[in-house]
mmCIF file of C-alpha atoms in Angstrom:
data_model
loop_
_atom_site.group_PDB
_atom_site.id
_atom_site.type_symbol
_atom_site.label_atom_id
_atom_site.label_comp_id
_atom_site.label_asym_id
_atom_site.label_seq_id
_atom_site.Cartn_x
_atom_site.Cartn_y
_atom_site.Cartn_z
ATOM 1 C CA UNK E 90 0.072 -0.028 0.038
ATOM 2 C CA UNK E 91 3.017 2.372 0.260
ATOM 3 C CA UNK E 92 3.531 5.007 -2.404
ATOM 4 C CA UNK E 93 5.652 5.226 -5.316
ATOM 5 C CA UNK E 94 5.559 8.162 -6.726
ATOM 6 C CA UNK E 95 7.607 7.419 -9.839
ATOM 7 C CA UNK E 96 5.092 4.239 -10.851
ATOM 8 C CA UNK E 97 2.035 4.846 -8.937
ATOM 9 C CA UNK E 98 -0.962 6.356 -11.491
ATOM 10 C CA UNK E 99 -2.809 9.819 -9.788
ATOM 11 C CA UNK E 100 -6.701 10.022 -11.689
ATOM 12 C CA UNK E 101 -8.059 13.663 -10.345
ATOM 13 C CA UNK E 102 -11.666 13.627 -11.072
ATOM 14 C CA UNK E 103 -13.273 17.404 -12.360
ATOM 15 C CA UNK E 104 -9.201 18.927 -12.501
ATOM 16 C CA UNK E 105 -10.291 22.064 -14.113
ATOM 17 C CA UNK E 106 -12.913 22.765 -11.202
ATOM 18 C CA UNK E 107 -12.813 24.473 -8.141
ATOM 19 C CA UNK E 108 -11.028 21.921 -5.609
ATOM 20 C CA UNK E 109 -9.079 19.738 -7.633
ATOM 21 C CA UNK E 110 -7.380 22.847 -9.930
ATOM 22 C CA UNK E 111 -5.999 23.720 -5.971
ATOM 23 C CA UNK E 112 -4.901 19.984 -5.845
ATOM 24 C CA UNK E 113 -3.212 19.332 -9.118
ATOM 25 C CA UNK E 114 -0.407 21.823 -8.973
ATOM 26 C CA UNK E 115 0.468 20.416 -5.801
ATOM 27 C CA UNK E 116 0.487 16.446 -6.647
ATOM 28 C CA UNK E 117 2.240 17.369 -9.549
ATOM 29 C CA UNK E 118 5.362 17.947 -7.946
ATOM 30 C CA UNK E 119 5.840 14.486 -6.639
ATOM 31 C CA UNK E 120 3.587 11.941 -8.984
ATOM 32 C CA UNK E 121 5.186 11.581 -12.212
ATOM 33 C CA UNK E 122 1.873 9.478 -13.535
ATOM 34 C CA UNK E 123 -1.385 11.831 -13.318
ATOM 35 C CA UNK E 124 -4.179 11.481 -15.371
ATOM 36 C CA UNK E 125 -6.595 14.351 -15.076
ATOM 37 C CA UNK E 126 -10.288 13.990 -16.315
ATOM 38 C CA UNK E 127 -12.316 16.836 -17.215
ATOM 39 C CA UNK E 128 -15.708 17.319 -19.521
ATOM 40 C CA UNK E 129 -15.646 20.337 -21.555
ATOM 41 C CA UNK E 130 -12.965 20.560 -24.173
ATOM 42 C CA UNK E 131 -12.488 24.164 -23.179
ATOM 43 C CA UNK E 132 -11.234 22.494 -20.026
ATOM 44 C CA UNK E 133 -9.256 19.893 -21.849
ATOM 45 C CA UNK E 134 -7.150 22.439 -23.698
ATOM 46 C CA UNK E 135 -6.329 24.116 -20.431
ATOM 47 C CA UNK E 136 -5.235 21.690 -18.764
ATOM 48 C CA UNK E 137 -3.377 19.795 -21.748
ATOM 49 C CA UNK E 138 -1.126 23.425 -21.881
ATOM 50 C CA UNK E 139 -1.047 23.905 -17.882
ATOM 51 C CA UNK E 140 -0.177 20.250 -17.611
ATOM 52 C CA UNK E 141 2.199 18.741 -20.962
ATOM 53 C CA UNK E 142 3.580 15.533 -19.056
ATOM 54 C CA UNK E 143 0.165 14.810 -17.417
ATOM 55 C CA UNK E 144 -2.538 12.542 -19.459
ATOM 56 C CA UNK E 145 -5.660 14.570 -20.052
ATOM 57 C CA UNK E 146 -8.788 12.564 -20.784
ATOM 58 C CA UNK E 147 -12.411 13.849 -21.823
ATOM 59 C CA UNK E 148 -15.127 11.795 -20.002
ATOM 60 C CA UNK E 149 -18.577 11.801 -18.823
ATOM 61 C CA UNK E 150 -18.646 10.370 -15.344
ATOM 62 C CA UNK E 151 -22.189 9.411 -15.633
ATOM 63 C CA UNK E 152 -21.518 7.147 -18.418
ATOM 64 C CA UNK E 153 -20.326 3.764 -16.778
ATOM 65 C CA UNK E 154 -18.230 2.497 -19.892
ATOM 66 C CA UNK E 155 -16.218 5.875 -20.318
ATOM 67 C CA UNK E 156 -15.468 5.678 -16.666
ATOM 68 C CA UNK E 157 -14.250 1.976 -16.733
ATOM 69 C CA UNK E 158 -11.606 3.152 -19.298
ATOM 70 C CA UNK E 159 -10.891 6.333 -16.875
ATOM 71 C CA UNK E 160 -10.029 4.172 -14.007
ATOM 72 C CA UNK E 161 -8.203 1.537 -15.740
ATOM 73 C CA UNK E 162 -4.695 0.783 -14.652
ATOM 74 C CA UNK E 163 -5.008 3.688 -11.589
ATOM 75 C CA UNK E 164 -3.544 3.144 -8.300
ATOM 76 C CA UNK E 165 -5.271 6.006 -6.745
ATOM 77 C CA UNK E 166 -7.847 8.544 -7.585
ATOM 78 C CA UNK E 167 -9.473 11.772 -6.089
ATOM 79 C CA UNK E 168 -13.301 11.413 -6.334
ATOM 80 C CA UNK E 169 -15.307 14.927 -6.616
ATOM 81 C CA UNK E 170 -18.857 14.448 -7.356
ATOM 82 C CA UNK E 171 -21.007 16.636 -9.864
ATOM 83 C CA UNK E 172 -22.184 19.457 -6.696
ATOM 84 C CA UNK E 173 -26.336 19.590 -6.812
ATOM 85 C CA UNK E 174 -26.272 17.609 -9.932
ATOM 86 C CA UNK E 175 -29.232 15.396 -9.869
ATOM 87 C CA UNK E 176 -27.366 12.164 -10.545
ATOM 88 C CA UNK E 177 -24.415 12.962 -8.036
ATOM 89 C CA UNK E 178 -24.874 9.905 -5.748
ATOM 90 C CA UNK E 179 -25.371 7.560 -9.349
ATOM 91 C CA UNK E 180 -22.036 9.142 -10.891
ATOM 92 C CA UNK E 181 -20.104 8.729 -7.549
ATOM 93 C CA UNK E 182 -21.209 5.176 -7.220
ATOM 94 C CA UNK E 183 -20.051 4.850 -10.997
ATOM 95 C CA UNK E 184 -16.409 5.744 -10.053
ATOM 96 C CA UNK E 185 -16.899 3.544 -7.063
ATOM 97 C CA UNK E 186 -17.547 0.260 -9.021
ATOM 98 C CA UNK E 187 -14.767 1.104 -11.682
ATOM 99 C CA UNK E 188 -12.331 1.603 -9.233
ATOM 100 C CA UNK E 189 -13.490 -1.952 -7.372
ATOM 101 C CA UNK E 190 -12.693 -3.954 -11.018
ATOM 102 C CA UNK E 191 -9.457 -2.462 -10.443
ATOM 103 C CA UNK E 192 -8.829 -3.291 -6.578
ATOM 104 C CA UNK E 193 -10.051 -6.892 -7.332
ATOM 105 C CA UNK E 194 -10.233 -7.642 -3.516
ATOM 106 C CA UNK E 195 -6.668 -6.638 -3.075
ATOM 107 C CA UNK E 196 -5.050 -8.188 -6.115
ATOM 108 C CA UNK E 197 -5.156 -5.511 -8.675
ATOM 109 C CA UNK E 198 -2.818 -1.941 -9.252
ATOM 110 C CA UNK E 199 -5.691 -0.008 -7.329
ATOM 111 C CA UNK E 200 -4.971 1.139 -3.999
ATOM 112 C CA UNK E 201 -6.791 4.303 -2.203
ATOM 113 C CA UNK E 202 -9.871 6.368 -3.168
ATOM 114 C CA UNK E 203 -10.197 9.833 -1.613
ATOM 115 C CA UNK E 204 -13.585 11.061 -1.721
ATOM 116 C CA UNK E 205 -14.621 14.610 -1.342
ATOM 117 C CA UNK E 206 -17.657 14.636 0.491
ATOM 118 C CA UNK E 207 -19.088 17.786 2.394
ATOM 119 C CA UNK E 208 -18.788 18.535 6.306
ATOM 120 C CA UNK E 209 -22.073 16.850 8.224
ATOM 121 C CA UNK E 210 -23.482 15.061 5.601
ATOM 122 C CA UNK E 211 -25.784 13.171 7.948
ATOM 123 C CA UNK E 212 -28.283 16.364 7.463
ATOM 124 C CA UNK E 213 -30.737 14.848 5.423
ATOM 125 C CA UNK E 214 -32.867 18.273 4.981
ATOM 126 C CA UNK E 215 -30.142 19.180 2.459
ATOM 127 C CA UNK E 216 -30.244 17.087 -0.133
ATOM 128 C CA UNK E 217 -27.142 17.951 -1.725
ATOM 129 C CA UNK E 218 -25.486 16.883 1.658
ATOM 130 C CA UNK E 219 -27.831 13.686 2.098
ATOM 131 C CA UNK E 220 -26.687 12.525 -1.800
ATOM 132 C CA UNK E 221 -23.035 12.644 -0.353
ATOM 133 C CA UNK E 222 -23.958 10.234 2.567
ATOM 134 C CA UNK E 223 -25.261 7.833 0.217
ATOM 135 C CA UNK E 224 -21.809 7.866 -1.324
ATOM 136 C CA UNK E 225 -20.155 7.827 1.950
ATOM 137 C CA UNK E 226 -22.288 4.571 2.930
ATOM 138 C CA UNK E 227 -21.655 2.813 -0.833
ATOM 139 C CA UNK E 228 -17.574 3.229 -0.332
ATOM 140 C CA UNK E 229 -17.626 2.326 2.946
ATOM 141 C CA UNK E 230 -19.277 -1.297 2.451
ATOM 142 C CA UNK E 231 -17.420 -1.306 -1.227
ATOM 143 C CA UNK E 232 -14.329 -2.820 0.286
ATOM 144 C CA UNK E 233 -12.027 -0.723 -1.178
ATOM 145 C CA UNK E 234 -9.588 1.343 1.013
ATOM 146 C CA UNK E 235 -10.456 4.755 1.313
ATOM 147 C CA UNK E 236 -10.683 8.136 2.925
ATOM 148 C CA UNK E 237 -13.133 10.423 2.827
ATOM 149 C CA UNK E 238 -12.732 14.062 3.510
ATOM 150 C CA UNK E 239 -15.625 16.577 4.265
ATOM 151 C CA UNK E 240 -15.017 20.020 3.861
ATOM 152 C CA UNK E 241 -17.058 23.298 4.948
ATOM 153 C CA UNK E 242 -18.791 25.933 2.935
ATOM 154 C CA UNK E 243 -15.695 27.466 0.839
ATOM 155 C CA UNK E 244 -14.237 30.794 1.398
ATOM 156 C CA UNK E 245 -13.214 30.932 -2.002
ATOM 157 C CA UNK E 246 -16.912 31.191 -2.595
ATOM 158 C CA UNK E 247 -16.826 34.948 -1.971
ATOM 159 C CA UNK E 248 -16.221 37.440 -4.825
ATOM 160 C CA UNK E 249 -13.371 39.221 -3.160
ATOM 161 C CA UNK E 250 -12.073 40.447 -6.767
ATOM 162 C CA UNK E 251 -15.543 41.404 -7.989
ATOM 163 C CA UNK E 252 -15.918 43.542 -4.347
ATOM 164 C CA UNK E 253 -12.588 44.887 -4.609
ATOM 165 C CA UNK E 254 -13.032 46.207 -8.395
ATOM 166 C CA UNK E 255 -15.967 48.123 -7.134
ATOM 167 C CA UNK E 256 -15.793 51.724 -6.146
ATOM 168 C CA UNK E 257 -19.055 51.089 -3.565
ATOM 169 C CA UNK E 258 -18.911 47.519 -3.145
ATOM 170 C CA UNK E 259 -22.180 45.777 -2.189
ATOM 171 C CA UNK E 260 -22.512 41.659 -1.552
ATOM 172 C CA UNK E 261 -25.461 40.357 -2.231
ATOM 173 C CA UNK E 262 -26.434 37.673 0.586
ATOM 174 C CA UNK E 263 -28.228 34.377 -0.513
ATOM 175 C CA UNK E 264 -29.615 34.272 2.896
ATOM 176 C CA UNK E 265 -29.626 36.399 6.316
ATOM 177 C CA UNK E 266 -26.244 37.401 6.793
ATOM 178 C CA UNK E 267 -26.053 36.663 10.184
ATOM 179 C CA UNK E 268 -26.207 33.209 10.357
ATOM 180 C CA UNK E 269 -23.257 31.889 11.411
ATOM 181 C CA UNK E 270 -20.938 29.565 9.261
ATOM 182 C CA UNK E 271 -17.298 27.812 9.505
ATOM 183 C CA UNK E 272 -15.525 28.176 6.219
ATOM 184 C CA UNK E 273 -12.466 26.617 4.519
ATOM 185 C CA UNK E 274 -9.983 27.659 1.900
ATOM 186 C CA UNK E 275 -9.504 26.225 -0.925
ATOM 187 C CA UNK E 276 -5.591 26.083 -0.260
ATOM 188 C CA UNK E 277 -5.911 24.300 3.134
ATOM 189 C CA UNK E 278 -8.275 21.523 1.425
ATOM 190 C CA UNK E 279 -5.872 21.084 -1.133
ATOM 191 C CA UNK E 280 -3.088 20.954 0.935
ATOM 192 C CA UNK E 281 -4.927 18.299 3.335
ATOM 193 C CA UNK E 282 -5.933 16.416 -0.063
ATOM 194 C CA UNK E 283 -1.842 16.085 -1.445
ATOM 195 C CA UNK E 284 -1.116 14.987 2.596
ATOM 196 C CA UNK E 285 -3.501 12.321 2.714
ATOM 197 C CA UNK E 286 -2.401 11.198 -0.589
ATOM 198 C CA UNK E 287 1.535 11.276 0.221
ATOM 199 C CA UNK E 288 0.989 9.476 3.029
ATOM 200 C CA UNK E 289 -1.582 6.920 1.812
ATOM 201 C CA UNK E 290 -1.419 3.822 4.512
ATOM 202 C CA UNK E 291 -1.559 6.423 7.936
ATOM 203 C CA UNK E 292 -5.440 7.768 6.590
ATOM 204 C CA UNK E 293 -6.669 4.701 5.278
ATOM 205 C CA UNK E 294 -10.407 4.065 6.067
ATOM 206 C CA UNK E 295 -10.214 7.477 8.128
ATOM 207 C CA UNK E 296 -13.044 10.369 7.761
ATOM 208 C CA UNK E 297 -11.696 13.964 8.353
ATOM 209 C CA UNK E 298 -14.112 17.163 9.039
ATOM 210 C CA UNK E 299 -12.430 20.038 7.569
ATOM 211 C CA UNK E 300 -12.722 23.136 8.171
ATOM 212 C CA UNK E 301 -10.345 26.312 8.624
ATOM 213 C CA UNK E 302 -12.094 29.176 10.489
ATOM 214 C CA UNK E 303 -14.214 29.394 13.414
ATOM 215 C CA UNK E 304 -17.608 30.663 13.302
ATOM 216 C CA UNK E 305 -18.201 33.670 11.199
ATOM 217 C CA UNK E 306 -21.636 35.239 9.840
ATOM 218 C CA UNK E 307 -21.491 36.915 6.442
ATOM 219 C CA UNK E 308 -21.953 40.348 8.001
ATOM 220 C CA UNK E 309 -18.550 39.441 10.304
ATOM 221 C CA UNK E 310 -16.955 38.442 7.057
ATOM 222 C CA UNK E 311 -17.584 41.312 5.147
ATOM 223 C CA UNK E 312 -16.349 43.726 8.052
ATOM 224 C CA UNK E 313 -13.068 41.691 8.050
ATOM 225 C CA UNK E 314 -13.175 42.089 3.912
ATOM 226 C CA UNK E 315 -13.747 45.865 4.240
ATOM 227 C CA UNK E 316 -10.894 46.227 6.737
ATOM 228 C CA UNK E 317 -8.189 44.841 4.134
ATOM 229 C CA UNK E 318 -9.624 46.655 1.402
ATOM 230 C CA UNK E 319 -9.758 49.849 3.033
ATOM 231 C CA UNK E 320 -13.417 50.515 1.940
ATOM 232 C CA UNK E 321 -16.943 49.679 3.453
ATOM 233 C CA UNK E 322 -18.828 46.812 1.977
ATOM 234 C CA UNK E 323 -22.673 47.096 2.178
ATOM 235 C CA UNK E 324 -24.611 43.730 2.439
ATOM 236 C CA UNK E 325 -27.999 43.402 0.272
ATOM 237 C CA UNK E 326 -29.732 40.244 0.889
ATOM 238 C CA UNK E 327 -31.621 38.975 -1.847
ATOM 239 C CA UNK E 328 -34.972 37.877 -2.339
ATOM 240 C CA UNK E 329 -35.618 34.186 -1.732
ATOM 241 C CA UNK E 330 -36.060 33.062 -5.542
ATOM 242 C CA UNK E 331 -33.575 35.426 -6.747
ATOM 243 C CA UNK E 332 -30.969 33.415 -4.639
ATOM 244 C CA UNK E 333 -32.159 30.408 -5.695
ATOM 245 C CA UNK E 334 -31.744 31.455 -9.636
ATOM 246 C CA UNK E 335 -28.464 32.846 -8.522
ATOM 247 C CA UNK E 336 -27.265 29.716 -6.964
ATOM 248 C CA UNK E 337 -28.494 27.762 -9.743
ATOM 249 C CA UNK E 338 -26.749 30.079 -12.659
ATOM 250 C CA UNK E 339 -23.347 30.116 -10.769
ATOM 251 C CA UNK E 340 -23.750 26.355 -10.862
ATOM 252 C CA UNK E 341 -24.388 25.977 -14.646
ATOM 253 C CA UNK E 342 -27.901 24.095 -14.392
ATOM 254 C CA UNK E 343 -31.796 24.853 -14.988
ATOM 255 C CA UNK E 344 -32.856 21.109 -14.197
ATOM 256 C CA UNK E 345 -35.888 20.781 -12.231
ATOM 257 C CA UNK E 346 -34.583 18.574 -9.792
ATOM 258 C CA UNK E 347 -31.810 20.814 -9.348
ATOM 259 C CA UNK E 348 -33.980 23.546 -8.348
ATOM 260 C CA UNK E 349 -35.384 20.991 -5.724
ATOM 261 C CA UNK E 350 -31.819 20.994 -4.072
ATOM 262 C CA UNK E 351 -31.025 24.298 -4.501
ATOM 263 C CA UNK E 352 -34.428 25.767 -2.668
ATOM 264 C CA UNK E 353 -33.693 23.570 0.159
ATOM 265 C CA UNK E 354 -29.953 24.539 0.728
ATOM 266 C CA UNK E 355 -31.167 28.435 0.686
ATOM 267 C CA UNK E 356 -33.690 27.579 3.065
ATOM 268 C CA UNK E 357 -31.354 25.699 5.538
ATOM 269 C CA UNK E 358 -28.637 28.606 5.466
ATOM 270 C CA UNK E 359 -30.887 30.930 6.261
ATOM 271 C CA UNK E 360 -31.596 29.707 9.595
ATOM 272 C CA UNK E 361 -28.865 26.902 10.598
ATOM 273 C CA UNK E 362 -25.437 27.695 8.755
ATOM 274 C CA UNK E 363 -22.986 25.171 8.587
ATOM 275 C CA UNK E 364 -20.297 24.681 11.671
ATOM 276 C CA UNK E 365 -17.538 22.184 12.549
ATOM 277 C CA UNK E 366 -14.042 22.532 14.035
ATOM 278 C CA UNK E 367 -10.362 23.357 12.651
ATOM 279 C CA UNK E 368 -8.389 20.445 14.712
ATOM 280 C CA UNK E 369 -8.357 17.631 12.201
ATOM 281 C CA UNK E 370 -7.073 20.298 9.193
ATOM 282 C CA UNK E 371 -4.705 21.721 11.268
ATOM 283 C CA UNK E 372 -3.570 18.340 12.277
ATOM 284 C CA UNK E 373 -2.797 16.979 8.507
ATOM 285 C CA UNK E 374 -1.646 20.367 7.646
ATOM 286 C CA UNK E 375 0.921 20.409 10.256
ATOM 287 C CA UNK E 376 0.265 24.502 10.163
ATOM 288 C CA UNK E 377 -2.552 26.581 11.630
ATOM 289 C CA UNK E 378 -5.113 26.866 9.123
ATOM 290 C CA UNK E 379 -6.284 29.711 7.162
ATOM 291 C CA UNK E 380 -7.945 33.076 8.425
ATOM 292 C CA UNK E 381 -10.310 34.868 6.971
ATOM 293 C CA UNK E 382 -8.102 37.569 6.552
ATOM 294 C CA UNK E 383 -5.246 35.813 5.546
ATOM 295 C CA UNK E 384 -7.210 34.431 2.674
ATOM 296 C CA UNK E 385 -8.310 37.875 1.786
ATOM 297 C CA UNK E 386 -4.940 39.151 1.985
ATOM 298 C CA UNK E 387 -3.792 36.267 -0.263
ATOM 299 C CA UNK E 388 -6.479 36.568 -2.607
ATOM 300 C CA UNK E 389 -5.961 40.139 -3.292
ATOM 301 C CA UNK E 390 -2.002 40.318 -3.337
ATOM 302 C CA UNK E 391 -2.867 37.369 -6.017
#
């Protein structure tokens, strides 16, 4: 089960997406054999330009035959499901089934599946969490060697660049800005994921809730960002239907089933938020996790 950076073939799904695009440059420093999956031709072209030594594959994770070929010969893989997609659970199960074929009860080449789930996947009122809970269960019972990462809400979803460019910045809140959340910086998630791949045996069969910051409301976050920008950020709460449409547009979908998921998400976050603890992330990183202010400074510098 030990890692061989020269011979192991590491597959990263959704390689041009939010999560994986932060992970790929980290693992590319050590793994000599990378296979990067993407869906659109634009993503394929971009990845081939960025990582000329990697194998870049265009594949639909919803197609079992395509997934079987994608996972063939792979040693370890990073599975990111299509968030808010009505078939997210089935898509992830396709990948797990393909990995099982390569694992072959421990006799095959497959050694490790790292699944990026979500913090508090047991929250059944959140349909996007509930579908990941089913994936977790399927993976745990599959017999595959696995690690489950459970990141919270991404700090990087906050449009700090756009806010910085506005003379009188306005943050459009999709839910009550006083509701408290714990956030994670994508650079922390990527660094923790890289550690899990590099130290494979140490993290087998673990589940890690991943949080960078303590509880903050969006009001508090905007106050911190105002200090970093040197100008006040005004908050405007969007009407419910507008918030749902905006969230769906950002995810690139207009499927009515996706709307069901999004409506529940906005309603839940209106009252409850998402809270967790940073201890496990700090342990994985071997350093303090990123604060809201540190994240803002890093984004503004870049």
